[in-house]
Amino acid sequence: MDPNEQIQNNLARMKAAAQQRRNRPLTGMVSATQPNEKKPATAGSTTSPSVASTAMPASIKSVTSTTTANSMGTSVTSPHSGDSSSFNGSMNATKPSEDETKGQERIRKQLERVGIAPAVDNGVEPVVRNRAEQRPESCKLDVSDTRSFLGQPPPKVGMIQCYILREKSNIHGNKYSLYLEDKDLFLLSSVKRKHNKTSNYLISLDKEDLNRDSGHFYGKLRANFVGTEFTVFDKGEKPNREGEVQGLAPRQEIGGVIYERNILGTKGPRKMCVLVPYVDDNGKRTPWKPEKEEDGLIGRFKKGNTRDMIILKNKEPSWNEQLRAYVLNFSGRVTMPSVKNFQLVDQDNPSKVLMQFGKVDTEKFTLDFQYPISGLQAFGIALSAFDGKLACE
């Protein structure tokens, strides 16, 4: 059995046992607060685990008690030195039995083996599960023109809820398929191309036709050698040395992803910076057609030139003293721990989540995004999380 599944099964059994022996309800719920800041405990809050690391505290306290706060699903992220948060909340529970103590110890060892450390953040704007059904008719998404819907910034209707299915294959390589959660509508698929010096993912409008020369070819994701930098392109043609293209229009850069180097996870959870072209008030994206790599989104960003680009950062997880771990609140949209889980916020407005990605099943991942991020950009950014990173783990 997968270690993560075994952990969740053990937690569920321990929660059931704790509820049977509890004589009175909890007087407070687990809540996490920022340093020097007190927040009241919030009943019914959910937590989600987010990133993995080998550096984990020696013990996990009161696992049985905290399972109540985590019953909606957790997404785990590993701790890193230098971060701390105060814990606010009171709990009443009887002394655990010998069997429960042994069960907690087994879970602690399992967590250490898979490198997981748990956490919480109640400051995220809630995500509505059935958001599509709650929109008025005038705000319904028009996906009749798939190319336009995926390639351009979406309407300002809040989070667009999607999911990715991963099909593993040792022969042909893993395939990733993006679906709109409403009606399970297929949108995009991708495979990692073989015989390339760096990771290169082809993105197609067809689930089966994944050919670079096909009319269904819609874009690609390209990485550097160590897997710390990724660039998302549309379907345009690469310019030659003279800056000329043949056939299609010149390709555009529509996204850049930079992961902070983190050998063996010693710095704790992954940190990422995402760059997308600026979108004006009319929803028009600034075109990026660099002839040289140093003039692209990542190249310009490294030089300190951030004109005509939007800078997104992954939301920092909060430390939960009770769980001895970091967590992010995905409002039930993410339910399993994974190093890949993340939320993106605008660096100028960190309270609003513009995109979130995380694991909900062994081969299923939630992908939610909203204006100004397009479907193609969101899919490309998510693909970068799947790719192996020599300098990050």
Tab-separated table of C-alpha atoms in Angstrom:
chain	number	residue	atom	x	y	z
A	1	MET	CA	0.000	0.000	0.000
A	2	ASP	CA	1.183	3.529	-0.736
A	3	PRO	CA	2.643	5.160	2.448
A	4	ASN	CA	0.350	8.212	2.130
A	5	GLU	CA	-2.756	6.006	1.850
A	6	GLN	CA	-1.641	3.978	4.854
A	7	ILE	CA	-1.157	7.149	6.886
A	8	GLN	CA	-4.615	8.462	6.017
A	9	ASN	CA	-6.232	5.094	6.845
A	10	ASN	CA	-4.486	5.019	10.228
A	11	LEU	CA	-5.562	8.577	10.984
A	12	ALA	CA	-9.173	7.732	10.130
A	13	ARG	CA	-9.165	4.703	12.450
A	14	MET	CA	-7.629	6.715	15.267
A	15	LYS	CA	-10.179	9.479	14.824
A	16	ALA	CA	-13.050	6.996	15.090
A	17	ALA	CA	-11.571	5.497	18.266
A	18	ALA	CA	-11.089	8.952	19.798
A	19	GLN	CA	-14.708	9.933	19.131
A	20	GLN	CA	-16.008	6.787	20.834
A	21	ARG	CA	-14.133	7.439	24.064
A	22	ARG	CA	-14.674	11.217	24.186
A	23	ASN	CA	-17.033	12.168	27.064
A	24	ARG	CA	-17.638	15.746	26.031
A	25	PRO	CA	-17.038	17.841	22.889
A	26	LEU	CA	-13.894	19.859	22.250
A	27	THR	CA	-13.924	23.345	23.804
A	28	GLY	CA	-11.891	24.728	20.908
A	29	MET	CA	-10.611	23.867	17.452
A	30	VAL	CA	-7.049	23.903	16.201
A	31	SER	CA	-6.086	27.220	14.602
A	32	ALA	CA	-2.816	28.658	13.414
A	33	THR	CA	-1.806	32.284	13.805
A	34	GLN	CA	1.021	34.340	12.464
A	35	PRO	CA	3.838	35.406	14.839
A	36	ASN	CA	2.688	37.990	17.457
A	37	GLU	CA	-0.869	37.774	16.172
A	38	LYS	CA	-3.811	36.172	17.930
A	39	LYS	CA	-6.840	34.842	16.098
A	40	PRO	CA	-9.895	33.150	17.598
A	41	ALA	CA	-10.274	29.452	16.980
A	42	THR	CA	-12.610	28.770	14.089
A	43	ALA	CA	-14.925	25.784	14.241
A	44	GLY	CA	-15.085	23.677	11.125
A	45	SER	CA	-11.844	24.973	9.653
A	46	THR	CA	-10.057	22.610	7.306
A	47	THR	CA	-6.404	22.042	6.660
A	48	SER	CA	-4.475	20.815	3.659
A	49	PRO	CA	-0.888	19.399	3.503
A	50	SER	CA	1.465	20.763	0.888
A	51	VAL	CA	5.175	19.923	0.620
A	52	ALA	CA	7.572	17.117	1.588
A	53	SER	CA	11.080	17.179	3.032
A	54	THR	CA	13.489	14.929	4.892
A	55	ALA	CA	13.861	17.512	7.660
A	56	MET	CA	11.026	16.711	10.049
A	57	PRO	CA	10.520	17.272	13.797
A	58	ALA	CA	11.317	14.302	15.965
A	59	SER	CA	7.737	13.898	17.153
A	60	ILE	CA	4.187	14.685	16.171
A	61	LYS	CA	2.068	15.745	19.125
A	62	SER	CA	-1.539	14.796	19.821
A	63	VAL	CA	-2.259	13.231	16.428
A	64	THR	CA	-5.525	11.777	17.735
A	65	SER	CA	-6.885	15.146	18.905
A	66	THR	CA	-5.953	17.054	15.773
A	67	THR	CA	-7.643	14.637	13.400
A	68	THR	CA	-10.927	16.419	14.185
A	69	ALA	CA	-9.608	19.648	12.693
A	70	ASN	CA	-8.247	17.732	9.698
A	71	SER	CA	-11.341	15.699	8.895
A	72	MET	CA	-11.985	17.647	5.681
A	73	GLY	CA	-8.626	16.543	4.237
A	74	THR	CA	-5.057	17.706	4.767
A	75	SER	CA	-2.283	18.769	2.457
A	76	VAL	CA	1.129	18.517	4.074
A	77	THR	CA	4.295	20.548	3.701
A	78	SER	CA	7.635	20.115	5.393
A	79	PRO	CA	9.034	22.512	8.008
A	80	HIS	CA	12.087	24.669	7.556
A	81	SER	CA	14.267	26.315	10.151
A	82	GLY	CA	13.661	29.890	11.193
A	83	ASP	CA	9.855	29.892	10.818
A	84	SER	CA	7.584	29.783	13.825
A	85	SER	CA	3.988	30.548	14.670
A	86	SER	CA	2.016	30.644	17.889
A	87	PHE	CA	-0.680	28.074	18.537
A	88	ASN	CA	-4.068	29.250	19.783
A	89	GLY	CA	-6.782	26.812	20.822
A	90	SER	CA	-7.761	24.500	23.660
A	91	MET	CA	-8.719	20.851	23.473
A	92	ASN	CA	-10.137	18.422	25.998
A	93	ALA	CA	-9.360	14.751	25.504
A	94	THR	CA	-8.732	11.802	27.758
A	95	LYS	CA	-5.388	10.059	27.941
A	96	PRO	CA	-4.861	7.820	24.879
A	97	SER	CA	-4.834	4.083	25.370
A	98	GLU	CA	-1.731	1.941	24.888
A	99	ASP	CA	-2.946	0.765	21.467
A	100	GLU	CA	-3.543	4.368	20.355
A	101	THR	CA	-0.100	5.391	21.594
A	102	LYS	CA	1.461	2.598	19.528
A	103	GLY	CA	-0.652	3.678	16.548
A	104	GLN	CA	0.599	7.258	16.885
A	105	GLU	CA	4.175	6.020	16.977
A	106	ARG	CA	3.619	3.977	13.786
A	107	ILE	CA	2.196	7.057	12.040
A	108	ARG	CA	5.121	9.183	13.241
A	109	LYS	CA	7.595	6.699	11.741
A	110	GLN	CA	5.604	6.567	8.485
A	111	LEU	CA	5.608	10.364	8.259
A	112	GLU	CA	9.347	10.446	8.793
A	113	ARG	CA	9.863	7.784	6.109
A	114	VAL	CA	7.942	9.712	3.431
A	115	GLY	CA	9.297	13.066	4.630
A	116	ILE	CA	5.967	14.716	5.494
A	117	ALA	CA	5.352	17.477	8.002
A	118	PRO	CA	1.722	18.727	8.528
A	119	ALA	CA	0.364	22.646	8.711
A	120	VAL	CA	-2.704	25.242	8.620
A	121	ASP	CA	-3.765	28.612	7.250
A	122	ASN	CA	-7.230	30.005	7.831
A	123	GLY	CA	-6.644	33.193	5.865
A	124	VAL	CA	-7.456	31.894	2.382
A	125	GLU	CA	-10.614	32.987	0.610
A	126	PRO	CA	-12.969	29.949	0.626
A	127	VAL	CA	-13.359	28.036	-2.609
A	128	VAL	CA	-16.936	27.073	-3.516
A	129	ARG	CA	-17.147	23.422	-4.509
A	130	ASN	CA	-19.993	23.861	-7.006
A	131	ARG	CA	-19.023	27.301	-8.222
A	132	ALA	CA	-20.151	26.629	-11.804
A	133	GLU	CA	-23.699	25.816	-10.660
A	134	GLN	CA	-23.925	29.006	-8.582
A	135	ARG	CA	-23.032	31.392	-11.407
A	136	PRO	CA	-25.909	33.341	-12.998
A	137	GLU	CA	-26.618	32.584	-16.644
A	138	SER	CA	-24.869	35.784	-17.758
A	139	CYS	CA	-21.634	34.556	-16.118
A	140	LYS	CA	-21.643	30.972	-17.380
A	141	LEU	CA	-18.410	29.926	-19.044
A	142	ASP	CA	-18.502	29.669	-22.818
A	143	VAL	CA	-16.264	26.759	-23.762
A	144	SER	CA	-17.704	26.205	-27.241
A	145	ASP	CA	-14.501	27.671	-28.711
A	146	THR	CA	-11.917	25.657	-26.796
A	147	ARG	CA	-8.908	27.359	-28.360
A	148	SER	CA	-10.105	30.820	-27.381
A	149	PHE	CA	-11.225	29.749	-23.920
A	150	LEU	CA	-7.860	28.140	-23.091
A	151	GLY	CA	-5.587	30.629	-24.827
A	152	GLN	CA	-6.975	33.930	-23.568
A	153	PRO	CA	-7.480	35.324	-20.039
A	154	PRO	CA	-10.813	33.948	-18.796
A	155	PRO	CA	-13.821	36.087	-17.820
A	156	LYS	CA	-13.834	37.468	-14.273
A	157	VAL	CA	-16.168	34.843	-12.827
A	158	GLY	CA	-14.019	33.589	-9.965
A	159	MET	CA	-12.207	30.277	-9.764
A	160	ILE	CA	-12.536	27.937	-12.745
A	161	GLN	CA	-12.389	24.441	-11.290
A	162	CYS	CA	-10.567	21.731	-13.232
A	163	TYR	CA	-8.652	18.548	-12.555
A	164	ILE	CA	-5.734	16.631	-14.087
A	165	LEU	CA	-5.594	12.849	-14.528
A	166	ARG	CA	-2.162	11.245	-14.735
A	167	GLU	CA	-1.744	8.035	-16.721
A	168	LYS	CA	1.584	6.388	-15.916
A	169	SER	CA	3.463	4.472	-18.593
A	170	ASN	CA	7.021	3.173	-18.579
A	171	ILE	CA	6.980	2.760	-22.360
A	172	HIS	CA	5.390	5.934	-23.699
A	173	GLY	CA	5.912	8.154	-20.667
A	174	ASN	CA	3.278	9.660	-18.384
A	175	LYS	CA	0.309	11.366	-19.981
A	176	TYR	CA	-1.554	14.234	-18.311
A	177	SER	CA	-5.113	15.180	-19.245
A	178	LEU	CA	-6.905	18.344	-18.139
A	179	TYR	CA	-10.682	18.354	-17.602
A	180	LEU	CA	-13.198	21.046	-16.702
A	181	GLU	CA	-14.833	19.787	-13.533
A	182	ASP	CA	-18.263	20.917	-14.675
A	183	LYS	CA	-19.520	18.033	-16.898
A	184	ASP	CA	-16.023	16.422	-16.912
A	185	LEU	CA	-15.212	18.158	-20.201
A	186	PHE	CA	-11.810	17.283	-21.714
A	187	LEU	CA	-9.637	20.342	-22.455
A	188	LEU	CA	-5.938	19.501	-22.952
A	189	SER	CA	-3.443	16.643	-22.795
A	190	SER	CA	0.337	16.485	-22.542
A	191	VAL	CA	3.248	14.052	-22.673
A	192	LYS	CA	6.940	14.477	-22.001
A	193	ARG	CA	8.805	14.307	-25.306
A	194	LYS	CA	11.656	11.829	-25.576
A	195	HIS	CA	15.190	12.350	-26.877
A	196	ASN	CA	15.489	15.922	-25.574
A	197	LYS	CA	18.400	17.240	-23.549
A	198	THR	CA	16.009	18.942	-21.119
A	199	SER	CA	12.425	18.225	-20.066
A	200	ASN	CA	10.030	19.176	-22.857
A	201	TYR	CA	6.258	18.671	-22.636
A	202	LEU	CA	4.039	18.824	-25.710
A	203	ILE	CA	0.504	20.169	-25.126
A	204	SER	CA	-2.350	19.088	-27.391
A	205	LEU	CA	-6.038	19.854	-27.849
A	206	ASP	CA	-6.653	16.167	-28.551
A	207	LYS	CA	-6.435	13.419	-25.952
A	208	GLU	CA	-4.759	10.915	-28.261
A	209	ASP	CA	-3.096	12.979	-31.016
A	210	LEU	CA	0.121	14.151	-29.350
A	211	ASN	CA	2.179	14.883	-32.442
A	212	ARG	CA	4.256	18.067	-32.784
A	213	ASP	CA	3.272	18.409	-36.446
A	214	SER	CA	-0.446	17.872	-35.794
A	215	GLY	CA	-3.088	20.560	-36.087
A	216	HIS	CA	-3.993	19.784	-32.485
A	217	PHE	CA	-0.590	20.973	-31.222
A	218	TYR	CA	-1.331	23.899	-28.893
A	219	GLY	CA	1.803	24.694	-26.893
A	220	LYS	CA	4.719	23.320	-24.911
A	221	LEU	CA	6.626	23.532	-21.656
A	222	ARG	CA	10.423	23.550	-21.675
A	223	ALA	CA	12.790	23.239	-18.686
A	224	ASN	CA	16.439	23.971	-18.052
A	225	PHE	CA	18.824	21.085	-17.335
A	226	VAL	CA	18.457	20.991	-13.529
A	227	GLY	CA	14.694	21.556	-13.518
A	228	THR	CA	14.609	24.907	-11.738
A	229	GLU	CA	13.318	27.040	-14.622
A	230	PHE	CA	10.418	26.357	-16.979
A	231	THR	CA	8.989	28.360	-19.871
A	232	VAL	CA	5.473	27.957	-21.286
A	233	PHE	CA	5.071	28.664	-25.023
A	234	ASP	CA	2.057	28.846	-27.303
A	235	LYS	CA	1.932	26.911	-30.607
A	236	GLY	CA	3.939	29.477	-32.610
A	237	GLU	CA	7.156	28.740	-34.480
A	238	LYS	CA	10.619	29.207	-32.967
A	239	PRO	CA	12.581	31.994	-34.716
A	240	ASN	CA	15.837	31.019	-36.455
A	241	ARG	CA	19.158	32.729	-35.819
A	242	GLU	CA	18.117	35.618	-38.054
A	243	GLY	CA	14.894	36.052	-36.072
A	244	GLU	CA	12.771	34.712	-38.923
A	245	VAL	CA	10.056	32.039	-38.817
A	246	GLN	CA	8.591	29.785	-41.444
A	247	GLY	CA	4.935	28.794	-41.641
A	248	LEU	CA	3.238	29.698	-38.336
A	249	ALA	CA	3.468	33.027	-36.533
A	250	PRO	CA	6.393	33.529	-34.129
A	251	ARG	CA	5.840	31.725	-30.859
A	252	GLN	CA	5.024	33.670	-27.720
A	253	GLU	CA	6.168	33.116	-24.173
A	254	ILE	CA	3.072	33.008	-22.001
A	255	GLY	CA	4.621	31.932	-18.703
A	256	GLY	CA	7.810	31.367	-16.750
A	257	VAL	CA	8.303	29.321	-13.568
A	258	ILE	CA	11.351	29.562	-11.300
A	259	TYR	CA	11.889	27.105	-8.444
A	260	GLU	CA	14.317	28.024	-5.694
A	261	ARG	CA	17.244	25.591	-5.503
A	262	ASN	CA	16.732	23.286	-2.540
A	263	ILE	CA	19.118	20.321	-2.516
A	264	LEU	CA	17.639	17.373	-0.559
A	265	GLY	CA	14.860	19.627	0.715
A	266	THR	CA	17.098	21.159	3.390
A	267	LYS	CA	15.409	24.567	2.996
A	268	GLY	CA	11.966	23.140	3.695
A	269	PRO	CA	8.918	23.489	1.395
A	270	ARG	CA	9.323	24.312	-2.278
A	271	LYS	CA	9.394	27.983	-3.180
A	272	MET	CA	8.402	29.116	-6.640
A	273	CYS	CA	7.988	32.331	-8.597
A	274	VAL	CA	5.675	32.451	-11.624
A	275	LEU	CA	5.874	35.130	-14.326
A	276	VAL	CA	3.043	35.808	-16.787
A	277	PRO	CA	2.650	38.639	-19.319
A	278	TYR	CA	0.716	41.702	-18.162
A	279	VAL	CA	-3.017	41.810	-18.950
A	280	ASP	CA	-4.677	45.228	-19.401
A	281	ASP	CA	-8.133	46.303	-18.218
A	282	ASN	CA	-9.665	45.036	-21.469
A	283	GLY	CA	-8.302	41.522	-20.925
A	284	LYS	CA	-5.627	41.860	-23.606
A	285	ARG	CA	-2.330	40.119	-22.877
A	286	THR	CA	0.996	41.817	-23.647
A	287	PRO	CA	2.741	39.787	-26.399
A	288	TRP	CA	6.162	38.341	-25.579
A	289	LYS	CA	8.095	37.267	-28.667
A	290	PRO	CA	11.769	37.313	-27.639
A	291	GLU	CA	14.335	36.421	-30.290
A	292	LYS	CA	16.899	35.546	-27.607
A	293	GLU	CA	16.443	33.616	-24.382
A	294	GLU	CA	17.835	36.456	-22.284
A	295	ASP	CA	15.026	38.692	-23.547
A	296	GLY	CA	12.315	36.298	-22.342
A	297	LEU	CA	10.266	36.517	-19.155
A	298	ILE	CA	12.805	34.723	-16.958
A	299	GLY	CA	15.812	36.440	-18.569
A	300	ARG	CA	14.345	39.906	-18.071
A	301	PHE	CA	13.230	39.078	-14.525
A	302	LYS	CA	16.782	38.039	-13.583
A	303	LYS	CA	18.033	41.397	-14.819
A	304	GLY	CA	15.523	43.201	-12.607
A	305	ASN	CA	13.384	44.335	-15.534
A	306	THR	CA	9.797	43.403	-14.584
A	307	ARG	CA	7.972	45.723	-16.953
A	308	ASP	CA	4.872	44.229	-18.635
A	309	MET	CA	4.818	41.140	-16.434
A	310	ILE	CA	2.769	39.913	-13.478
A	311	ILE	CA	4.764	38.287	-10.677
A	312	LEU	CA	3.126	35.489	-8.710
A	313	LYS	CA	4.564	33.701	-5.687
A	314	ASN	CA	3.525	30.485	-3.987
A	315	LYS	CA	1.597	31.217	-0.810
A	316	GLU	CA	3.702	30.556	2.269
A	317	PRO	CA	2.275	27.727	4.412
A	318	SER	CA	1.663	28.452	8.097
A	319	TRP	CA	3.249	26.557	10.950
A	320	ASN	CA	0.872	24.490	13.111
A	321	GLU	CA	2.471	23.784	16.471
A	322	GLN	CA	-0.037	21.079	17.343
A	323	LEU	CA	0.721	19.131	14.155
A	324	ARG	CA	4.368	20.191	14.140
A	325	ALA	CA	4.061	20.976	10.439
A	326	TYR	CA	3.089	23.483	7.729
A	327	VAL	CA	-0.340	23.585	6.074
A	328	LEU	CA	-2.354	25.455	3.455
A	329	ASN	CA	-6.134	25.767	3.439
A	330	PHE	CA	-7.451	24.479	0.115
A	331	SER	CA	-11.060	24.505	1.395
A	332	GLY	CA	-11.492	20.825	0.652
A	333	ARG	CA	-10.239	21.044	-2.941
A	334	VAL	CA	-6.997	19.227	-2.050
A	335	THR	CA	-7.120	16.205	0.245
A	336	MET	CA	-3.798	14.354	0.023
A	337	PRO	CA	-0.242	15.311	1.046
A	338	SER	CA	2.177	15.924	-1.811
A	339	VAL	CA	5.335	17.878	-2.507
A	340	LYS	CA	3.533	19.209	-5.596
A	341	ASN	CA	0.711	21.034	-3.748
A	342	PHE	CA	0.779	24.836	-4.001
A	343	GLN	CA	-1.250	28.049	-4.211
A	344	LEU	CA	-0.246	31.107	-6.244
A	345	VAL	CA	-0.925	34.696	-5.209
A	346	ASP	CA	-0.055	38.053	-6.734
A	347	GLN	CA	2.902	39.502	-4.823
A	348	ASP	CA	0.951	42.777	-4.581
A	349	ASN	CA	-2.200	41.066	-3.240
A	350	PRO	CA	-1.164	37.977	-1.223
A	351	SER	CA	-4.638	37.449	0.258
A	352	LYS	CA	-6.204	36.431	-3.086
A	353	VAL	CA	-5.404	33.000	-4.503
A	354	LEU	CA	-5.226	33.106	-8.320
A	355	MET	CA	-4.346	29.446	-8.856
A	356	GLN	CA	-4.136	26.312	-6.753
A	357	PHE	CA	-2.950	22.811	-7.512
A	358	GLY	CA	-2.880	19.690	-5.384
A	359	LYS	CA	-3.437	15.987	-4.987
A	360	VAL	CA	-6.860	14.460	-4.376
A	361	ASP	CA	-6.225	10.838	-5.384
A	362	THR	CA	-3.314	8.633	-6.439
A	363	GLU	CA	-3.475	9.859	-10.049
A	364	LYS	CA	-5.865	12.820	-9.776
A	365	PHE	CA	-4.956	16.448	-9.040
A	366	THR	CA	-7.090	19.557	-8.605
A	367	LEU	CA	-6.245	22.560	-10.801
A	368	ASP	CA	-8.210	25.769	-10.133
A	369	PHE	CA	-7.396	29.125	-11.736
A	370	GLN	CA	-8.943	32.515	-12.381
A	371	TYR	CA	-8.380	35.770	-14.252
A	372	PRO	CA	-5.806	36.796	-15.460
A	373	ILE	CA	-4.377	33.238	-15.760
A	374	SER	CA	-5.541	31.319	-18.832
A	375	GLY	CA	-6.160	27.584	-19.032
A	376	LEU	CA	-3.039	26.969	-21.120
A	377	GLN	CA	-0.888	28.943	-18.688
A	378	ALA	CA	-2.335	27.111	-15.675
A	379	PHE	CA	-1.806	23.697	-17.296
A	380	GLY	CA	1.795	24.538	-18.185
A	381	ILE	CA	2.533	25.752	-14.646
A	382	ALA	CA	1.007	22.581	-13.192
A	383	LEU	CA	3.081	20.377	-15.529
A	384	SER	CA	6.221	21.990	-14.116
A	385	ALA	CA	5.249	20.652	-10.664
A	386	PHE	CA	5.176	17.069	-12.024
A	387	ASP	CA	8.650	17.254	-13.547
A	388	GLY	CA	11.697	15.952	-11.656
A	389	LYS	CA	14.032	18.600	-10.259
A	390	LEU	CA	17.664	17.672	-9.690
A	391	ALA	CA	18.376	20.857	-7.732
A	392	CYS	CA	15.152	20.922	-5.708
A	393	GLU	CA	14.797	17.500	-4.079
